[in-house]
């Protein structure tokens, strides 16, 4: 009985040490991050070679922690027996030599944490964080109808795409990204307008790109295709300017000459009016002066005629007749 108690106590001790070792190994294990496209086949490579033929290989899975056992392979009577959970039935394939796990036709529901444990005399472990994304849709470029009838307004095409996890929508001009948008509300499609100014007519190609971490799709915009009214307006302007330029230059010279002649004529007319005004003023002054002289001269004569000069010894005294 005592020997059995001692053996049982040692077994418990060894089990505790074994579990502690497992925890330390798991705590020090680095997590491998993988990002994959839905519907593809991926392999979780362990980096282990030459696993013992009698080793137990255990794979676990969970959205945040690997708590669900999805594969358990161990040797029983010299033969390897592998059990796979119903959730991953027909999807998993195990490499007994390296412990690598292949997952076929992976879906977004399979995103999460995968843990490998190789149990021999000790436990070796590897942790994988797998993110599965749906492939992005191809963006569609549409022409927004303007309420204005003015053809010279900027062209504003709209790029739209179905939203998804970590999907971003961008506009590129050449190799330069000029705008980007995303939305955490996956029920709302992503829309990104592009405003093309008139001075951009030399850059004919724009690219709208939808992308997530594992895939991307693009659509090209040619201004002459979608923004035809802008291109047509610019072409008409250029053609009109080439046609009117030979006509406008002589017409401008003629108009300038007419303005110069009109200015000279107006200036001469003002001078003539000024001279006539001065002549009229001089004539009026002369007439008034002559009239004044004519009126003053008779009065003086009559006064002189009424005076008689009387000579006396003391001098000459005027005497007025009565």
mmCIF file of N, CA and C in Angstrom, residues 204 222-228 231:
data_model
loop_
_atom_site.group_PDB
_atom_site.id
_atom_site.type_symbol
_atom_site.label_atom_id
_atom_site.label_comp_id
_atom_site.label_asym_id
_atom_site.label_seq_id
_atom_site.Cartn_x
_atom_site.Cartn_y
_atom_site.Cartn_z
ATOM 1 N N UNK A 204 -5.479 61.870 -68.720
ATOM 2 C CA UNK A 204 -6.715 61.244 -69.183
ATOM 3 C C UNK A 204 -7.124 60.015 -68.386
ATOM 4 N N UNK A 222 -11.489 56.753 -68.284
ATOM 5 C CA UNK A 222 -10.944 57.609 -69.329
ATOM 6 C C UNK A 222 -11.854 58.822 -69.464
ATOM 7 N N UNK A 223 -11.274 59.988 -69.333
ATOM 8 C CA UNK A 223 -12.077 61.220 -69.322
ATOM 9 C C UNK A 223 -12.885 61.356 -70.608
ATOM 10 N N UNK A 224 -12.286 60.964 -71.717
ATOM 11 C CA UNK A 224 -12.975 61.139 -72.991
ATOM 12 C C UNK A 224 -14.179 60.206 -73.118
ATOM 13 N N UNK A 225 -14.229 59.149 -72.297
ATOM 14 C CA UNK A 225 -15.355 58.221 -72.349
ATOM 15 C C UNK A 225 -16.505 58.664 -71.460
ATOM 16 N N UNK A 226 -16.192 58.969 -70.189
ATOM 17 C CA UNK A 226 -17.261 59.277 -69.240
ATOM 18 C C UNK A 226 -17.536 60.768 -69.160
ATOM 19 N N UNK A 227 -16.486 61.577 -69.204
ATOM 20 C CA UNK A 227 -16.647 63.035 -69.102
ATOM 21 C C UNK A 227 -16.592 63.639 -70.490
ATOM 22 N N UNK A 228 -17.442 63.116 -71.392
ATOM 23 C CA UNK A 228 -17.408 63.562 -72.780
ATOM 24 C C UNK A 228 -17.775 65.019 -72.923
ATOM 25 N N UNK A 231 -14.659 67.057 -72.187
ATOM 26 C CA UNK A 231 -13.683 66.949 -73.262
ATOM 27 C C UNK A 231 -14.181 67.684 -74.506
#
